[in-house]
XYZ file of N, CA and C in Angstrom:
852
model
N 101.644 90.212 133.586
C 101.698 89.489 133.040
C 102.067 89.490 131.935
N 102.652 88.381 131.040
C 103.208 88.424 130.444
C 102.686 86.761 129.583
N 103.673 86.517 127.797
C 103.138 85.773 127.136
C 103.963 84.502 127.775
N 105.407 84.423 127.775
C 105.780 83.108 128.740
C 105.308 82.761 130.222
N 104.662 83.263 130.532
C 103.896 83.253 132.163
C 103.414 82.550 131.651
N 102.680 81.248 130.912
C 102.134 80.090 130.602
C 100.178 80.553 130.402
N 100.875 82.580 129.400
C 99.800 82.657 128.544
C 99.681 81.954 127.082
N 98.577 81.599 126.176
C 98.700 80.965 124.757
C 97.521 81.233 124.440
N 96.991 80.866 122.881
C 96.907 81.748 122.108
C 94.895 82.545 122.805
N 94.338 81.460 123.475
C 93.134 81.876 124.546
C 93.631 82.727 125.739
N 94.356 82.699 125.891
C 93.835 83.513 127.350
C 95.033 84.408 126.836
N 95.910 84.826 125.496
C 96.295 86.355 125.492
C 94.768 87.927 125.472
N 94.223 85.952 124.674
C 93.258 87.335 123.760
C 92.144 87.831 125.363
N 92.237 86.479 126.227
C 91.145 86.946 127.112
C 91.766 88.601 127.966
N 93.139 88.415 127.973
C 93.939 89.514 128.526
C 92.960 90.695 128.064
N 92.929 90.661 127.252
C 91.777 92.554 126.744
C 90.537 92.434 126.580
N 90.226 92.120 127.112
C 88.503 91.835 128.116
C 88.792 92.462 129.464
N 88.024 94.074 129.251
C 87.283 93.821 129.942
C 85.992 94.539 131.316
N 85.606 94.390 132.133
C 84.218 93.738 132.638
C 84.109 95.505 133.091
N 83.683 95.412 132.728
C 81.944 97.290 132.713
C 80.726 97.104 133.467
N 81.207 97.490 135.553
C 80.495 96.742 136.011
C 79.093 98.161 135.292
N 79.346 99.062 135.377
C 77.449 100.268 134.774
C 77.136 98.499 134.343
N 77.187 98.532 133.178
C 76.057 98.005 132.324
C 77.127 96.463 132.544
N 77.594 95.592 133.626
C 77.733 93.963 133.973
C 77.887 93.356 132.403
N 78.869 93.852 131.593
C 78.824 92.950 130.298
C 80.617 93.615 130.623
N 81.494 92.456 129.865
C 82.789 92.268 129.332
C 82.781 92.124 128.487
N 83.594 93.501 127.508
C 84.627 93.626 126.238
C 85.415 93.912 125.825
N 85.984 93.662 124.357
C 87.021 93.768 124.025
C 87.879 94.519 123.948
N 88.740 95.202 124.410
C 89.624 96.840 124.648
C 90.764 96.026 123.820
N 91.383 97.271 123.013
C 92.638 97.765 122.115
C 93.637 97.836 123.088
N 93.672 97.395 123.996
C 94.553 97.345 125.647
C 95.117 96.253 126.509
N 96.780 95.730 126.182
C 96.845 94.777 127.228
C 98.317 94.774 127.358
N 98.995 94.236 128.402
C 100.075 94.651 128.728
C 101.006 92.623 128.818
N 100.332 92.059 127.618
C 100.573 90.470 128.128
C 101.468 90.446 127.397
N 101.582 91.424 125.681
C 102.686 91.520 125.009
C 104.621 91.593 125.318
N 103.913 92.550 126.769
C 105.243 93.165 127.239
C 106.245 92.488 127.511
N 108.286 93.179 126.376
C 108.932 92.041 127.150
C 109.930 92.584 126.110
N 111.188 91.321 125.466
C 112.205 91.776 125.012
C 112.069 90.700 124.031
N 112.393 91.674 122.552
C 111.721 90.002 121.383
C 113.602 89.754 120.956
N 113.934 88.683 119.638
C 114.725 88.846 119.399
C 114.806 88.173 118.242
N 115.479 88.158 117.405
C 115.931 87.473 116.556
C 116.052 86.678 116.760
N 116.687 85.155 116.043
C 118.250 84.193 115.918
C 119.280 84.621 115.579
N 118.753 85.857 114.598
C 119.937 86.497 114.302
C 121.196 87.757 115.528
N 119.454 88.090 116.421
C 120.181 89.593 116.969
C 120.054 90.733 117.454
N 118.730 90.427 115.938
C 117.971 92.394 115.912
C 116.675 92.187 117.684
N 116.775 92.728 118.263
C 116.361 92.608 120.001
C 114.795 93.993 119.990
N 113.583 93.643 120.134
C 112.743 94.996 120.442
C 111.853 94.867 121.795
N 112.243 96.053 122.639
C 111.186 95.526 123.367
C 110.247 96.469 123.876
N 109.011 95.860 123.848
C 107.944 96.526 124.201
C 107.741 96.357 126.061
N 107.622 97.810 125.985
C 107.710 98.134 127.471
C 106.300 98.995 127.935
N 105.918 99.346 129.308
C 104.903 100.191 129.909
C 105.239 101.398 129.531
N 104.383 102.734 128.741
C 104.318 104.246 128.345
C 104.458 104.460 129.815
N 105.234 106.103 130.097
C 106.030 106.263 131.713
C 104.509 107.576 131.820
N 104.091 107.765 130.114
C 102.426 108.539 130.784
C 101.640 108.000 131.426
N 101.142 106.745 130.297
C 100.057 106.449 130.944
C 100.268 104.207 132.361
N 101.728 104.679 133.499
C 101.405 103.679 134.069
C 100.828 102.167 133.875
N 100.287 101.382 134.498
C 100.191 100.373 134.112
C 98.778 99.842 133.895
N 98.225 101.231 132.706
C 97.059 101.469 132.438
C 96.710 100.283 131.032
N 97.855 99.782 130.395
C 97.281 98.899 129.503
C 98.323 99.457 128.209
N 98.837 100.676 128.073
C 99.771 100.838 126.981
C 100.859 100.414 126.552
N 101.282 100.156 125.621
C 102.717 99.696 125.466
C 102.532 100.998 124.609
N 105.094 101.112 124.828
C 104.888 100.815 123.169
C 106.622 99.957 122.815
N 107.532 100.683 121.897
C 108.694 100.245 121.355
C 109.770 100.911 122.708
N 110.251 99.686 123.204
C 110.625 101.080 123.995
C 112.582 101.612 124.378
N 112.953 99.628 123.514
C 113.853 100.109 122.241
C 113.873 99.091 121.252
N 114.731 99.430 120.111
C 115.303 98.133 119.488
C 114.705 98.907 118.550
N 113.576 98.668 117.222
C 112.547 99.075 116.225
C 112.983 99.876 114.941
N 112.971 100.513 113.675
C 113.000 100.975 113.476
C 113.222 102.030 112.817
N 113.169 102.954 114.257
C 113.089 103.982 114.017
C 113.492 105.571 112.983
N 112.191 105.119 111.780
C 112.823 106.181 111.141
C 111.221 107.514 111.286
N 111.759 108.294 110.247
C 110.537 109.166 110.145
C 108.657 110.034 110.384
N 109.071 108.143 109.092
C 107.732 107.948 109.377
C 107.555 106.609 109.835
N 107.758 106.229 111.565
C 108.248 104.532 111.407
C 106.690 105.160 112.528
N 106.902 105.685 112.926
C 105.994 106.088 114.417
C 106.677 105.508 115.861
N 107.878 104.328 115.503
C 107.918 103.930 116.869
C 108.367 104.353 117.949
N 107.275 104.187 118.934
C 108.396 104.605 120.102
C 106.434 104.989 120.624
N 105.970 105.449 119.518
C 103.812 105.718 119.487
C 103.622 104.625 120.961
N 102.122 104.651 121.429
C 101.410 104.135 121.985
C 100.914 102.795 121.275
N 100.840 102.059 121.337
C 100.575 101.295 120.738
C 98.935 100.495 121.034
N 98.177 100.051 120.393
C 96.543 99.742 120.745
C 96.562 98.206 119.970
N 95.851 97.479 119.607
C 95.292 96.540 119.614
C 94.072 96.517 118.216
N 93.345 96.876 118.316
C 92.448 97.486 117.694
C 91.967 99.145 116.710
N 91.483 99.624 115.467
C 91.256 101.375 115.077
C 90.935 101.276 116.999
N 90.195 101.242 117.522
C 88.992 102.201 119.144
C 90.167 103.238 118.325
N 90.821 103.853 117.745
C 91.623 105.447 118.216
C 90.040 106.277 119.020
N 88.907 106.426 118.238
C 88.233 106.779 119.735
C 86.990 106.650 120.330
N 87.298 105.308 120.287
C 86.645 104.715 122.077
C 86.922 103.950 121.973
N 86.772 103.029 123.262
C 87.129 102.655 123.662
C 87.746 100.990 124.036
N 87.024 100.692 123.204
C 85.870 98.798 122.861
C 86.119 98.938 121.178
N 86.339 97.681 120.986
C 87.014 96.982 119.517
C 85.789 97.201 119.249
N 84.562 96.308 119.949
C 83.554 96.399 118.845
C 83.015 94.895 118.559
N 82.177 94.274 118.805
C 81.709 92.462 118.374
C 82.267 92.295 117.489
N 81.948 90.288 117.937
C 83.436 90.024 116.336
C 82.273 90.129 114.807
N 80.964 90.746 114.401
C 80.440 90.389 114.006
C 80.241 91.999 112.985
N 81.502 92.576 113.946
C 80.999 94.190 113.530
C 82.412 95.065 113.069
N 82.719 95.794 112.285
C 83.775 97.420 112.098
C 85.186 95.627 111.613
N 86.156 96.047 111.794
C 87.318 96.085 110.946
C 87.744 94.127 110.881
N 88.667 94.063 110.591
C 89.219 93.057 110.018
C 90.665 92.235 111.232
N 90.040 92.735 112.217
C 91.451 92.668 113.421
C 91.906 91.611 113.903
N 93.159 91.677 113.993
C 93.500 89.743 113.986
C 92.515 89.076 115.397
N 93.101 89.840 116.960
C 92.606 90.131 118.351
C 90.417 89.990 117.726
N 90.323 90.468 116.407
C 89.023 89.849 117.041
C 88.634 88.747 116.417
N 89.897 87.538 116.046
C 88.809 86.613 115.608
C 89.369 85.715 116.089
N 89.438 84.501 115.392
C 89.565 83.026 116.392
C 91.148 82.393 116.360
N 92.099 83.181 115.294
C 93.437 82.610 115.335
C 94.556 83.031 116.481
N 94.141 83.092 117.136
C 95.204 83.403 118.847
C 95.876 84.568 118.464
N 96.427 85.168 117.446
C 97.244 86.163 116.828
C 96.621 87.898 117.055
N 97.308 88.370 117.003
C 97.375 89.745 117.258
C 97.940 91.411 116.392
N 97.408 91.644 116.355
C 98.270 93.338 115.918
C 97.683 94.230 116.928
N 99.313 94.443 116.674
C 99.990 95.979 117.900
C 100.333 97.533 117.145
N 99.580 98.255 116.975
C 99.974 99.625 115.577
C 99.876 100.896 116.496
N 100.503 101.462 115.870
C 100.748 102.835 116.617
C 99.481 103.268 117.051
N 98.904 104.043 117.498
C 97.806 105.154 118.218
C 97.444 105.844 117.178
N 98.853 106.984 116.468
C 98.620 107.858 115.840
C 97.955 107.239 114.863
N 98.392 106.015 114.381
C 98.324 106.103 112.255
C 97.085 105.520 112.142
N 96.249 105.750 113.326
C 95.189 105.604 112.885
C 93.944 107.017 112.607
N 95.085 107.778 113.262
C 94.392 109.214 112.349
C 94.642 110.720 111.410
N 95.710 109.967 111.438
C 97.164 110.944 110.852
C 97.850 110.740 109.527
N 98.315 112.373 109.188
C 98.696 111.229 108.000
C 99.514 112.041 107.736
N 100.458 112.368 106.269
C 101.630 113.461 105.897
C 101.125 114.271 104.740
N 101.879 115.586 105.280
C 101.763 116.635 104.501
C 103.054 117.128 104.353
N 104.595 116.353 103.429
C 105.635 116.366 102.911
C 105.760 116.006 104.250
N 106.902 116.398 104.183
C 107.904 115.906 106.367
C 106.955 115.687 107.414
N 106.157 116.615 108.024
C 103.985 116.960 107.898
C 104.151 116.524 108.398
N 103.170 115.494 109.886
C 102.309 114.849 110.225
C 100.785 116.336 110.780
N 99.783 115.544 110.013
C 99.398 116.648 110.475
C 98.069 115.315 110.726
N 97.136 115.573 111.486
C 95.793 114.919 111.852
C 94.284 114.926 111.011
N 93.646 114.267 111.492
C 92.415 114.358 110.674
C 91.563 113.646 110.363
N 91.495 113.902 111.803
C 90.336 113.122 112.677
C 89.027 114.965 113.206
N 88.415 114.771 113.648
C 87.343 115.508 113.680
C 87.482 116.683 113.133
N 86.447 117.281 113.680
C 85.917 118.914 112.123
C 86.349 120.224 112.361
N 87.485 120.197 113.590
C 88.584 120.973 113.896
C 89.515 120.770 113.251
N 90.189 121.712 112.434
C 91.615 121.369 111.608
C 92.519 122.770 111.966
N 93.269 122.450 112.547
C 94.698 124.210 112.541
C 95.686 123.726 111.486
N 95.533 122.983 110.482
C 95.898 123.497 108.806
C 95.707 121.775 108.118
N 96.648 121.571 107.125
C 95.581 120.741 106.228
C 96.973 121.148 105.055
N 96.887 120.203 104.206
C 97.598 119.978 103.138
C 96.933 121.091 101.949
N 97.971 121.434 100.801
C 97.442 121.936 99.839
C 98.284 121.614 98.925
N 98.481 120.362 97.530
C 99.228 120.869 96.719
C 101.051 120.379 97.651
N 100.407 119.484 98.662
C 102.338 118.991 98.731
C 102.556 119.828 101.239
N 101.864 121.061 99.995
C 102.623 121.815 101.403
C 101.246 122.112 102.233
N 102.219 122.738 103.948
C 101.406 122.852 104.431
C 100.593 124.024 105.146
N 99.077 123.868 104.637
C 98.222 125.380 104.810
C 97.460 125.453 106.591
N 98.662 126.526 106.984
C 97.275 126.580 108.757
C 96.373 127.471 108.695
N 94.724 127.317 108.709
C 93.389 127.063 109.696
C 93.965 128.100 110.322
N 92.273 128.634 110.388
C 92.404 129.674 112.086
C 92.063 129.034 112.479
N 92.789 129.825 114.502
C 92.281 128.150 115.576
C 91.290 127.843 116.329
N 90.353 126.960 116.593
C 89.288 126.869 116.500
C 87.757 126.969 115.603
N 88.586 126.405 114.247
C 87.340 127.663 113.417
C 87.196 126.007 112.795
N 85.994 125.444 112.628
C 85.817 124.712 111.954
C 86.022 124.428 109.792
N 86.102 123.035 110.540
C 86.843 123.262 108.585
C 87.022 121.494 107.969
N 85.115 121.345 107.745
C 84.596 120.225 107.413
C 84.609 120.156 105.078
N 85.308 121.509 105.063
C 84.508 122.153 104.181
C 86.349 121.418 103.061
N 87.423 121.984 104.249
C 88.393 121.294 102.945
C 88.801 120.124 102.744
N 89.477 119.755 101.890
C 90.268 119.177 100.858
C 91.434 119.371 100.831
N 92.536 118.691 101.067
C 93.459 118.712 101.070
C 93.607 117.904 99.871
N 94.850 117.703 99.377
C 95.437 118.035 98.417
C 97.501 117.469 98.511
N 97.350 116.505 97.452
C 98.932 116.065 98.058
C 99.289 115.214 98.586
N 98.665 115.139 100.455
C 98.847 114.297 101.098
C 99.202 113.342 100.960
N 99.124 112.231 101.085
C 100.105 110.801 101.994
C 99.697 110.260 103.324
N 99.468 109.136 102.151
C 99.337 107.795 104.165
C 101.086 107.556 103.963
N 101.510 106.976 105.353
C 103.161 106.645 104.872
C 103.202 105.083 105.488
N 103.357 103.624 105.192
C 103.646 102.770 106.229
C 103.942 102.859 107.776
N 103.283 102.669 108.658
C 104.191 102.808 109.652
C 104.142 102.037 110.679
N 104.888 101.365 111.973
C 104.843 100.329 112.261
C 104.361 99.100 112.429
N 104.434 98.192 112.278
C 102.475 97.208 112.903
C 103.756 96.042 113.191
N 103.108 95.372 113.761
C 103.147 93.399 114.912
C 102.413 92.897 114.262
N 102.970 91.345 114.421
C 102.068 90.488 114.815
C 102.594 90.371 114.869
N 101.277 90.078 116.686
C 101.487 88.215 117.882
C 101.632 87.296 117.934
N 101.818 86.707 117.812
C 101.627 84.869 118.317
C 101.878 83.736 119.170
N 100.558 84.123 120.582
C 100.967 82.876 121.339
C 101.211 82.053 120.939
N 101.313 81.010 122.171
C 101.715 79.496 121.620
C 100.546 79.030 121.073
N 99.905 78.497 120.526
C 98.658 77.928 120.200
C 98.101 78.577 118.985
N 98.568 79.516 118.264
C 97.880 80.841 117.395
C 97.733 79.808 116.735
N 96.894 79.806 115.049
C 96.883 79.115 114.490
C 97.764 79.803 113.307
N 98.511 79.349 112.245
C 98.783 80.127 111.274
C 98.670 79.452 110.360
N 98.148 77.771 110.182
C 97.447 77.409 108.497
C 96.635 78.720 108.500
N 95.137 79.140 109.501
C 94.249 79.722 108.777
C 94.867 80.871 108.320
N 96.049 81.412 109.719
C 96.014 83.262 109.232
C 96.647 83.169 107.162
N 97.228 81.551 107.035
C 98.240 81.512 105.797
C 96.995 81.419 105.385
N 95.981 80.706 105.008
C 94.568 80.307 104.009
C 94.147 81.797 103.871
N 94.195 82.499 105.366
C 93.395 83.193 105.180
C 93.942 85.070 103.607
N 94.958 84.368 103.155
C 96.092 85.468 103.219
C 96.152 86.088 103.859
N 96.676 86.047 104.817
C 97.080 86.907 105.970
C 98.659 88.043 105.029
N 99.412 87.454 105.076
C 100.679 86.901 104.809
C 101.165 86.638 102.618
N 101.896 88.518 102.533
C 102.119 88.132 100.885
C 102.183 87.247 100.891
N 101.151 86.289 99.408
C 102.211 85.261 99.063
C 103.326 84.701 98.575
N 104.353 86.063 98.380
C 105.258 85.766 97.751
C 106.279 85.647 99.195
N 105.897 86.497 99.744
C 107.262 86.327 101.668
C 106.445 85.228 101.705
N 104.955 84.117 101.575
C 104.566 83.688 102.226
C 106.207 82.315 101.353
N 105.397 81.826 100.286
C 106.192 80.512 99.492
C 108.064 81.796 100.284
N 108.684 82.265 100.111
C 109.846 82.414 100.206
C 109.868 81.743 101.491
N 109.141 82.337 103.149
C 109.632 81.576 103.874
C 109.301 80.245 104.167
N 108.362 79.595 103.631
C 108.056 77.881 102.937
C 109.620 77.192 103.171
N 110.478 78.296 102.354
C 111.534 77.558 102.015
C 113.203 77.821 103.619
N 112.704 77.735 103.933
C 113.414 78.298 104.998
C 112.543 77.248 105.942
N 113.766 77.594 107.532
C 113.411 76.732 108.238
C 112.221 77.073 109.087
N 111.039 76.366 109.608
C 109.943 76.628 110.155
C 110.354 77.252 111.060
N 108.808 78.496 111.655
C 108.424 78.798 112.925
C 108.768 78.111 113.959
N 109.298 77.975 114.570
C 109.516 76.942 115.839
C 108.440 77.500 117.190
N 106.616 76.996 116.827
C 105.472 77.244 117.746
C 105.502 77.239 118.200
N 106.243 76.430 119.504
C 106.292 76.175 120.927
C 106.651 77.424 121.840
N 107.277 78.685 120.814
C 107.106 79.726 121.205
C 106.568 80.774 120.876
N 106.238 81.744 122.417
C 105.294 82.754 121.840
C 106.499 83.938 120.632
N 105.978 83.500 119.710
C 106.593 85.009 118.819
C 105.934 86.292 117.692
N 106.601 87.520 117.899
C 105.724 88.275 116.718
C 106.468 88.837 115.319
N 106.232 89.181 114.465
C 106.826 89.310 113.221
C 105.943 91.288 113.577
N 107.872 91.730 112.415
C 107.995 92.882 112.909
C 107.594 92.796 110.838
N 107.159 94.330 110.922
C 106.711 95.117 109.750
C 107.317 95.104 109.277
N 108.427 95.290 107.943
C 109.454 95.176 107.391
C 109.211 96.868 105.810
N 109.615 97.361 106.278
C 109.347 98.243 105.114
C 109.899 98.309 103.940
N 111.013 98.170 103.703
C 112.158 97.647 103.128
C 111.857 95.978 102.227
N 110.356 95.677 102.307
C 110.505 94.293 101.621
C 109.443 95.377 100.766
N 108.722 96.139 99.975
C 107.540 96.914 99.557
C 108.113 98.272 98.394
N 107.128 97.581 97.736
C 108.134 98.404 96.436
C 107.616 100.081 97.166
N 106.161 99.658 97.361
C 105.599 101.294 97.387
C 105.321 101.479 99.562
N 105.733 102.170 100.323
C 105.220 101.979 101.495
C 105.036 103.417 101.602
N 104.001 104.356 100.421
C 102.572 104.905 100.459
C 101.352 105.704 99.988
N 101.467 105.943 100.144
C 99.878 106.414 98.943
C 99.072 107.551 99.218
N 97.730 107.945 98.065
C 96.951 108.962 98.317
C 96.709 108.993 99.417
N 96.804 110.403 99.969
C 95.087 110.412 101.627
C 94.108 111.752 100.989
N 93.108 111.578 100.568
C 91.955 112.471 100.638
C 91.196 112.348 100.994
N 90.338 112.912 100.708
C 88.733 112.957 100.566
C 88.022 111.822 99.066
N 88.838 111.909 98.296
C 88.904 111.356 97.202
C 88.278 109.993 97.645
N 90.226 109.367 98.400
C 90.883 108.313 98.576
C 89.574 107.558 99.870
N 88.797 108.731 100.550
C 87.789 108.175 101.944
C 88.458 108.074 102.424
N 89.953 108.470 102.797
C 90.862 108.448 103.195
C 91.382 106.426 103.928
N 91.232 106.019 103.344
C 91.500 105.018 104.138
C 93.083 104.459 103.809
N 93.158 103.671 104.186
C 94.467 104.126 104.713
C 95.117 102.470 104.656
N 95.705 101.879 103.552
C 95.612 100.726 103.838
C 97.337 99.615 104.102
N 97.501 100.415 104.496
C 99.015 100.345 105.151
C 98.036 99.583 107.692
N 97.302 99.874 107.167
C 96.225 99.726 108.571
C 95.049 98.197 108.144
N 95.328 97.216 109.792
C 94.190 96.129 108.510
C 92.813 97.197 108.152
N 92.104 96.478 107.746
C 90.387 97.225 107.183
C 89.314 97.567 107.989
N 89.111 98.582 108.744
C 88.509 99.318 108.918
C 87.003 98.984 109.282
N 86.368 98.710 108.463
C 84.825 98.116 108.001
C 84.273 98.810 107.459
N 84.781 100.253 107.113
C 83.540 100.931 106.494
C 84.786 101.744 105.855
N 85.656 102.366 105.302
C 86.163 102.973 103.869
C 87.156 101.956 103.119
N 86.739 102.510 102.375
C 88.723 101.011 101.363
C 87.421 99.466 101.404
N 88.987 98.880 101.081
C 88.373 97.538 100.553
C 88.937 96.054 101.373
N 88.611 95.462 101.919
C 89.203 94.195 101.919
C 90.535 94.117 101.427
N 89.985 94.455 100.500
C 90.981 93.232 99.257
C 92.476 94.727 98.443
N 92.600 95.508 99.884
C 93.566 96.812 99.041
C 93.856 96.600 100.694
N 93.687 95.882 101.251
C 94.921 96.400 102.213
C 96.056 95.326 102.079
N 96.870 96.120 102.629
C 98.209 95.697 102.581
C 99.011 94.265 103.152
N 99.208 92.701 102.195
C 99.531 92.137 102.834
C 100.892 91.772 103.724
N 100.852 91.481 104.961
C 102.034 91.126 106.015
C 103.235 90.932 105.093
N 104.357 91.906 105.091
C 105.602 90.987 104.778
C 106.495 91.132 106.171
N 107.818 90.109 106.820
C 107.665 88.741 105.570
C 106.738 88.233 106.074
N 107.170 86.847 105.570
C 106.229 86.024 106.851
C 106.540 84.589 107.479
N 106.208 83.761 108.065
C 106.972 83.736 109.402
C 107.854 82.369 109.342
N 109.088 82.252 109.846
C 110.341 81.978 109.543
C 110.352 81.695 110.992
N 111.876 80.481 110.840
C 112.670 80.482 112.271
C 114.289 82.127 111.538
N 114.637 82.280 110.490
C 114.416 83.584 110.535
C 114.429 84.632 111.038
N 113.271 85.416 110.212
C 112.456 86.739 110.385
C 111.347 87.174 111.659
N 111.307 86.277 112.548
C 110.314 86.426 112.863
C 111.951 86.735 114.908
N 111.016 87.227 115.017
C 110.934 87.969 116.958
C 110.822 87.300 117.731
N 111.371 86.582 118.240
C 110.970 85.483 119.628
C 111.347 86.894 120.945
N 109.164 85.508 121.848
C 110.207 86.405 123.534
C 111.056 86.052 123.778
N 112.305 86.347 124.584
C 113.334 85.879 125.547
C 112.463 85.711 126.394
N 113.037 84.739 127.209
C 112.785 83.979 128.165
C 113.639 84.036 130.200
N 113.240 85.359 130.233
C 113.551 85.646 131.912
C 113.937 84.417 132.361
N 114.844 84.293 131.821
C 115.281 82.492 133.366
C 116.259 83.371 134.700
N 116.189 84.400 134.784
C 116.104 84.532 136.125
C 115.628 85.389 137.841
N 114.846 84.813 138.911
C 114.053 85.199 139.764
C 114.459 86.369 139.754
N 113.059 87.271 140.085
C 113.038 87.925 140.869
C 113.559 88.654 142.258
N 114.824 88.468 142.876
C 115.784 88.808 144.139
C 114.885 89.676 145.199
N 113.802 90.746 144.384
C 114.090 91.389 145.849
C 111.997 90.920 146.089
N 111.611 90.168 145.666
C 110.852 89.799 146.041
C 109.879 88.848 146.723
N 111.222 87.557 147.191
C 112.046 86.724 147.227
C 112.486 87.325 148.765
N 111.784 87.313 150.308
C 112.112 87.840 151.747
C 113.298 86.430 151.983
N 113.068 85.532 152.074
C 114.019 84.565 152.483
C 115.928 85.510 151.872
N 115.260 85.283 151.272
C 116.958 85.580 150.012
C 117.655 86.953 150.494
N 116.582 87.889 150.812
C 117.037 89.377 151.361
C 117.254 89.732 153.326
N 117.085 87.352 153.847
C 117.162 87.279 154.926
C 118.922 87.107 154.660
N 118.284 86.093 154.058
C 119.846 85.411 153.809
C 121.044 86.366 153.447
N 120.678 86.807 151.963
C 122.203 88.068 152.089
C 122.216 88.929 152.676
N 121.267 89.763 153.967
C 121.680 90.647 155.231
C 122.817 89.883 156.176
N 122.704 88.464 156.271
C 122.800 88.029 156.850
C 125.130 87.525 157.119
N 124.848 86.828 155.218
C 126.178 86.952 154.997
C 126.794 88.088 154.991
N 126.126 88.971 153.769
C 127.326 90.478 154.066
C 127.618 90.866 155.851
N 127.069 90.971 156.612
C 127.338 91.303 157.327
C 128.351 89.910 158.910
N 128.612 89.215 158.603
C 129.120 87.537 158.457
C 131.042 87.834 157.943
N 130.127 89.195 157.629
C 132.427 89.381 156.673
C 132.944 90.286 156.601
């Protein structure tokens, strides 16, 4: 299923819902393939979101073509729509972080899974989750620890969070007015977008956050900062909503990536076409 095939904002959110038979309830999960496909700007810049080879049809998507693909962007990492890095669920609507998927606008975000627990020491990516740590950052240098030992008392210094890839996906029917009034987009970026041709809301589109539009793309990552990463949506338990970095660019016909319509039928699924093709070939 893709967004083009009749899936509007309400239907897109439903694709993230999964029923757990053992408890008889349906929960919101961070995974769906509804946004799979090629997305292009009017200028011809394209991004393809496809399923990962390692996870088959389990719902894990990644950027398979296009994208920033810089040292710190995490382009090509598997993507999730909420901060469920350590669990399979996004939580109830009245709990946890401010992920668009949990709201009512119809839009949702996609972020690298690794971004929720990774940080940087110089050019080396380290992991901040759990008590077992194989390395930590000291004055900006990587220091190895004893393998399999607990290091809960270690305090990193010189470590930083860097801005990773982030997408905002808007199915047809997304409430853009609500996103704008809620302050999701950077104010200056929104003012610039309003001077441009309006986005075509009759087509699914996504916004790809552009690190080049920001003056600051890294921030301190340590115990004192409560390991709050402002380049991701508010997680509900560290930092603050006001400290989250706003989205740039804001949506306009020039800035968004529209889902590319596939107008060609999949001939391999049409039995009649196969028969006719075979007959036609044998007649020559």
